[in-house]
């Protein structure tokens, strides 16, 4: 799900960079230095989670988990996922430089949106509702990511329209997988440590248990 | 009857490290309860992982249930029949509830959910945790987690048990319970344990891992005693 | 213990002379700015020949960084694998005179050219980035970004992430190994997805608990809401020489490309 | 001379758990090197955290340097003067490089950068890691991490050291180095340690934490010896 350098038009790249900068600014505003350790260790965990491969028949896909990142990190998902994308681009060669803004928007904006919309449901007392909200968050985030990628491709030229449609279709099975994995993860967190969904939420400082 | 597990001339080195195993040999026959002792970092956990194929030795042979095992596929059967209880229960337990953690192995073996839940109830009873099904694994005490780890492995109905420091982090009462459970089990087992009291009660034989090799323990060192 | 970020970077100061190339002799800030400048220029190019020159420049950078060619090119191939579908479709979706037809579908010259342009640019930028920036320690990247006035909180977030990736990854591998020991083999089914979801959830729960302990450790050492950074970055004459060489070359590429546009 | 640290009648319970401490008492005077032993989960780490105010006991008093401490603000001075080496070095070493980790405390105490860097060089030399300044923390070996943790705390020039299992998971060579470093330090210290060899060499007195209380170890149990 990375767009590479050279494919998108200049206005799209600039637009992506501007939106990403805004998202980063908003995300960083909520991250006091006292919350940085929690955000950093969680961000590292999402980086590791993205290395997990799930088999689909003879092939496999790696997880993205941006929906779960939105549920856990809220606005902080923006900088956290940006850091992950930056590290992947620089050290793995996935993605690129000029597309970093667009890629960040495509992954992080859906994360924050589903996080804001569904966090109340996952942190509520009802375990089944939480699991359902996790399912919705995981799959919706992927669908929104695929739509964003398709949109920026299409905006960059009509020749990409077929590729844009393909991106959306190819991500439907991924959305199902991510939804189910996210639902399971939310179920576990809901039982083992529901505070996690609030750890980076409010202005309250982290209290050691 | 023939041997259950056999390791011969095992050599193992982690990348960029000095060798951990340098010609370790061991055998486990039916009914054996073998203890392995040795200083921290001697390679005891490494040895157990080699026996179930989680690590591949650079030299040496692993024979399990009479068949020599090399490739990952060879070890699938071994892992079904050899239950491995990890040193740190937090490395082993990852499910929200005790029932799901214990059912994980049976489900991997192809049991239906209903069968798996029956198995769960049965083995929790064996380890003295009847009624713990719905408890949140992450919130259990250290001792309870260790008993759940054992239940997870018992649920797969193994022929052999490998137990890595099963009484580590247990208070006396839980240690006594663990001893009683292990003594009640018919399986052959290899137990890594630093605790001579425990070894004296539970095992039939002790080997000491030092300098990469296994040998009968030196009786002059106080800490290596307890061979029962 | 594996370190998934950065190839075996020198682990003690004495090692560096042996493994480092010319690129590593530059200040990390120079390397970051050079990679960014190169990327902007490469993406702006319209002439395939000049893109090819940019790709050759990136290849030279790989050599100057003494990156192992095999693994680096394998990474590039993996990236190309992701975009190959997009590239293959372009000749059939870009209108223009047909170059050839496949099963009755005409493939246009213009589409072929556009696909080639994307492939050249993407590979040139990725290779330059891996060579110039990917060849530094992730920790150094953080320090350099801080000196380039990237917001402090973002830098600290990056540094904490880099610090704990290896710790979390080790935790992940231990749990996966324990799952394997209990007969787990990932398949396309609900049991697999549920188990992997639990695994990720558990890693997050433990990560938060670890962060609570980290904060305690910070308090024990007098944490007052400030995270100081110490670095030893310094520009040297080498950076000046490098900039003096690179800037005209990049500018030359743009000028040649501009002159070339009408022909294209 | 008066006592450095004193805990009296400490009671502590984590939410939804059985009590961990139930009337624990201890004192530490100048020059004391007190070992605390006890089974895993007995509450040793909890006790150390109470002494520096990271946890507040439900009952009991903590007196540090002659002053009774209650509120968070009371403990700021305590934490400056009591250096606490955590059980897991990965929790304590959170900075990108060794120099930054070791300098973190001194900079917080108001030292200038130049002074802090001098301190870094000095304490790294004390723990035998001279020249490690530029090394990346997460790439250190387990033993090196532990020594750096100690250096981090030494850099604050504390009057008292609290060490939570400093030789855990160390090989023999690094254990010997850790012992030599600790023996060379003038500070009073409390060391949590399971290792009787280590205790025999390093400490002057041992207390055993069991059932929530601290007591002189039972001399009939072989494992509790090593009081030097
Ligand atoms: N994944 C790994 N990568 C590199 N080195 C490792 C790894 N796992 C273990 N080691 C090292 O190999 C040696 C043997 O480790 P192992 O865990 O087998 O020892 P052990 O006898 O079980 O020790 P303990 O009593 O502490 O459990 C140790 O020095 C350890 O640090
Ligand atoms: N944050 C916490 N919340 C709930 N329970 C906790 C927490 N921290 C520790 N415990 C529990 O309190 C008990 C005492 O823990 P503590 O870490 O103090 O023991 P310890 O003696 O240091 O053990 P070890 O030798 O394993 O380090 C254990 O049962 C542990 O599971
Ligand atoms: Mg071990
Ligand atoms: Mg402890």
JSON list of C-alpha atoms in Angstrom, two decimals, chain C residues 168-252:
[
{"chain": "C", "resi": 168, "resn": "UNK", "atom": "CA", "xyz": [9.16, -5.54, 20.88]},
{"chain": "C", "resi": 169, "resn": "UNK", "atom": "CA", "xyz": [10.32, -7.58, 17.94]},
{"chain": "C", "resi": 170, "resn": "UNK", "atom": "CA", "xyz": [12.12, -9.99, 20.28]},
{"chain": "C", "resi": 171, "resn": "UNK", "atom": "CA", "xyz": [8.95, -10.26, 22.37]},
{"chain": "C", "resi": 172, "resn": "UNK", "atom": "CA", "xyz": [6.96, -10.96, 19.21]},
{"chain": "C", "resi": 173, "resn": "UNK", "atom": "CA", "xyz": [9.34, -13.68, 18.08]},
{"chain": "C", "resi": 174, "resn": "UNK", "atom": "CA", "xyz": [9.28, -15.41, 21.47]},
{"chain": "C", "resi": 175, "resn": "UNK", "atom": "CA", "xyz": [5.49, -15.52, 21.39]},
{"chain": "C", "resi": 176, "resn": "UNK", "atom": "CA", "xyz": [5.42, -16.74, 17.79]},
{"chain": "C", "resi": 177, "resn": "UNK", "atom": "CA", "xyz": [7.88, -19.46, 18.70]},
{"chain": "C", "resi": 178, "resn": "UNK", "atom": "CA", "xyz": [5.69, -20.56, 21.60]},
{"chain": "C", "resi": 179, "resn": "UNK", "atom": "CA", "xyz": [2.70, -20.65, 19.26]},
{"chain": "C", "resi": 180, "resn": "UNK", "atom": "CA", "xyz": [4.67, -22.78, 16.84]},
{"chain": "C", "resi": 181, "resn": "UNK", "atom": "CA", "xyz": [5.61, -25.12, 19.66]},
{"chain": "C", "resi": 182, "resn": "UNK", "atom": "CA", "xyz": [1.89, -25.66, 20.24]},
{"chain": "C", "resi": 183, "resn": "UNK", "atom": "CA", "xyz": [1.32, -26.67, 16.65]},
{"chain": "C", "resi": 184, "resn": "UNK", "atom": "CA", "xyz": [0.23, -23.32, 15.25]},
{"chain": "C", "resi": 185, "resn": "UNK", "atom": "CA", "xyz": [0.60, -22.96, 11.49]},
{"chain": "C", "resi": 186, "resn": "UNK", "atom": "CA", "xyz": [-0.93, -19.86, 9.93]},
{"chain": "C", "resi": 187, "resn": "UNK", "atom": "CA", "xyz": [-3.63, -20.60, 7.40]},
{"chain": "C", "resi": 188, "resn": "UNK", "atom": "CA", "xyz": [-6.41, -18.62, 5.81]},
{"chain": "C", "resi": 189, "resn": "UNK", "atom": "CA", "xyz": [-8.98, -19.14, 8.54]},
{"chain": "C", "resi": 190, "resn": "UNK", "atom": "CA", "xyz": [-10.65, -17.48, 11.49]},
{"chain": "C", "resi": 191, "resn": "UNK", "atom": "CA", "xyz": [-8.53, -19.27, 14.05]},
{"chain": "C", "resi": 192, "resn": "UNK", "atom": "CA", "xyz": [-5.36, -17.81, 12.50]},
{"chain": "C", "resi": 193, "resn": "UNK", "atom": "CA", "xyz": [-6.74, -14.28, 12.31]},
{"chain": "C", "resi": 194, "resn": "UNK", "atom": "CA", "xyz": [-8.07, -14.44, 15.86]},
{"chain": "C", "resi": 195, "resn": "UNK", "atom": "CA", "xyz": [-4.78, -15.76, 17.20]},
{"chain": "C", "resi": 196, "resn": "UNK", "atom": "CA", "xyz": [-2.72, -13.12, 15.41]},
{"chain": "C", "resi": 197, "resn": "UNK", "atom": "CA", "xyz": [-5.12, -10.44, 16.64]},
{"chain": "C", "resi": 198, "resn": "UNK", "atom": "CA", "xyz": [-4.74, -11.62, 20.22]},
{"chain": "C", "resi": 199, "resn": "UNK", "atom": "CA", "xyz": [-0.99, -11.65, 19.74]},
{"chain": "C", "resi": 200, "resn": "UNK", "atom": "CA", "xyz": [-0.93, -8.05, 18.52]},
{"chain": "C", "resi": 201, "resn": "UNK", "atom": "CA", "xyz": [-3.29, -6.96, 21.28]},
{"chain": "C", "resi": 202, "resn": "UNK", "atom": "CA", "xyz": [-1.09, -8.62, 23.88]},
{"chain": "C", "resi": 203, "resn": "UNK", "atom": "CA", "xyz": [2.01, -6.92, 22.48]},
{"chain": "C", "resi": 204, "resn": "UNK", "atom": "CA", "xyz": [0.25, -3.57, 22.78]},
{"chain": "C", "resi": 205, "resn": "UNK", "atom": "CA", "xyz": [-0.84, -4.25, 26.35]},
{"chain": "C", "resi": 206, "resn": "UNK", "atom": "CA", "xyz": [2.70, -5.16, 27.34]},
{"chain": "C", "resi": 207, "resn": "UNK", "atom": "CA", "xyz": [4.06, -2.16, 25.44]},
{"chain": "C", "resi": 208, "resn": "UNK", "atom": "CA", "xyz": [1.91, 0.18, 27.49]},
{"chain": "C", "resi": 209, "resn": "UNK", "atom": "CA", "xyz": [3.01, -1.49, 30.72]},
{"chain": "C", "resi": 210, "resn": "UNK", "atom": "CA", "xyz": [6.61, -1.15, 29.65]},
{"chain": "C", "resi": 211, "resn": "UNK", "atom": "CA", "xyz": [6.09, 2.52, 28.90]},
{"chain": "C", "resi": 212, "resn": "UNK", "atom": "CA", "xyz": [4.78, 2.96, 32.44]},
{"chain": "C", "resi": 213, "resn": "UNK", "atom": "CA", "xyz": [7.99, 1.47, 33.80]},
{"chain": "C", "resi": 214, "resn": "UNK", "atom": "CA", "xyz": [10.05, 3.65, 31.47]},
{"chain": "C", "resi": 215, "resn": "UNK", "atom": "CA", "xyz": [8.34, 6.74, 32.78]},
{"chain": "C", "resi": 216, "resn": "UNK", "atom": "CA", "xyz": [9.10, 5.62, 36.33]},
{"chain": "C", "resi": 217, "resn": "UNK", "atom": "CA", "xyz": [12.74, 5.15, 35.41]},
{"chain": "C", "resi": 218, "resn": "UNK", "atom": "CA", "xyz": [12.76, 8.63, 33.91]},
{"chain": "C", "resi": 219, "resn": "UNK", "atom": "CA", "xyz": [11.32, 10.08, 37.11]},
{"chain": "C", "resi": 220, "resn": "UNK", "atom": "CA", "xyz": [13.94, 8.30, 39.16]},
{"chain": "C", "resi": 221, "resn": "UNK", "atom": "CA", "xyz": [16.56, 10.17, 37.22]},
{"chain": "C", "resi": 222, "resn": "UNK", "atom": "CA", "xyz": [14.99, 13.53, 37.80]},
{"chain": "C", "resi": 223, "resn": "UNK", "atom": "CA", "xyz": [12.83, 13.81, 34.65]},
{"chain": "C", "resi": 224, "resn": "UNK", "atom": "CA", "xyz": [11.46, 17.34, 34.56]},
{"chain": "C", "resi": 225, "resn": "UNK", "atom": "CA", "xyz": [9.67, 17.25, 31.23]},
{"chain": "C", "resi": 226, "resn": "UNK", "atom": "CA", "xyz": [12.82, 17.71, 29.16]},
{"chain": "C", "resi": 227, "resn": "UNK", "atom": "CA", "xyz": [14.51, 15.12, 26.95]},
{"chain": "C", "resi": 228, "resn": "UNK", "atom": "CA", "xyz": [17.98, 16.34, 26.10]},
{"chain": "C", "resi": 229, "resn": "UNK", "atom": "CA", "xyz": [19.76, 15.27, 22.93]},
{"chain": "C", "resi": 230, "resn": "UNK", "atom": "CA", "xyz": [23.52, 15.05, 22.67]},
{"chain": "C", "resi": 231, "resn": "UNK", "atom": "CA", "xyz": [25.11, 14.62, 19.29]},
{"chain": "C", "resi": 232, "resn": "UNK", "atom": "CA", "xyz": [28.47, 15.06, 17.69]},
{"chain": "C", "resi": 233, "resn": "UNK", "atom": "CA", "xyz": [27.31, 16.23, 14.27]},
{"chain": "C", "resi": 234, "resn": "UNK", "atom": "CA", "xyz": [29.64, 18.69, 12.60]},
{"chain": "C", "resi": 235, "resn": "UNK", "atom": "CA", "xyz": [29.87, 19.93, 9.02]},
{"chain": "C", "resi": 236, "resn": "UNK", "atom": "CA", "xyz": [33.31, 19.60, 7.54]},
{"chain": "C", "resi": 237, "resn": "UNK", "atom": "CA", "xyz": [35.09, 20.61, 4.37]},
{"chain": "C", "resi": 238, "resn": "UNK", "atom": "CA", "xyz": [33.97, 17.33, 2.83]},
{"chain": "C", "resi": 239, "resn": "UNK", "atom": "CA", "xyz": [30.35, 18.44, 3.10]},
{"chain": "C", "resi": 240, "resn": "UNK", "atom": "CA", "xyz": [31.20, 21.65, 1.28]},
{"chain": "C", "resi": 241, "resn": "UNK", "atom": "CA", "xyz": [32.96, 19.78, -1.51]},
{"chain": "C", "resi": 242, "resn": "UNK", "atom": "CA", "xyz": [30.06, 17.36, -1.82]},
{"chain": "C", "resi": 243, "resn": "UNK", "atom": "CA", "xyz": [27.50, 20.17, -1.99]},
{"chain": "C", "resi": 244, "resn": "UNK", "atom": "CA", "xyz": [29.63, 22.08, -4.47]},
{"chain": "C", "resi": 245, "resn": "UNK", "atom": "CA", "xyz": [29.64, 18.99, -6.66]},
{"chain": "C", "resi": 246, "resn": "UNK", "atom": "CA", "xyz": [26.04, 17.89, -6.27]},
{"chain": "C", "resi": 247, "resn": "UNK", "atom": "CA", "xyz": [24.21, 21.20, -6.62]},
{"chain": "C", "resi": 248, "resn": "UNK", "atom": "CA", "xyz": [25.53, 22.00, -10.14]},
{"chain": "C", "resi": 249, "resn": "UNK", "atom": "CA", "xyz": [24.84, 18.46, -11.27]},
{"chain": "C", "resi": 250, "resn": "UNK", "atom": "CA", "xyz": [21.23, 18.61, -10.05]},
{"chain": "C", "resi": 251, "resn": "UNK", "atom": "CA", "xyz": [20.79, 22.06, -11.53]},
{"chain": "C", "resi": 252, "resn": "UNK", "atom": "CA", "xyz": [22.31, 20.82, -14.79]}
]
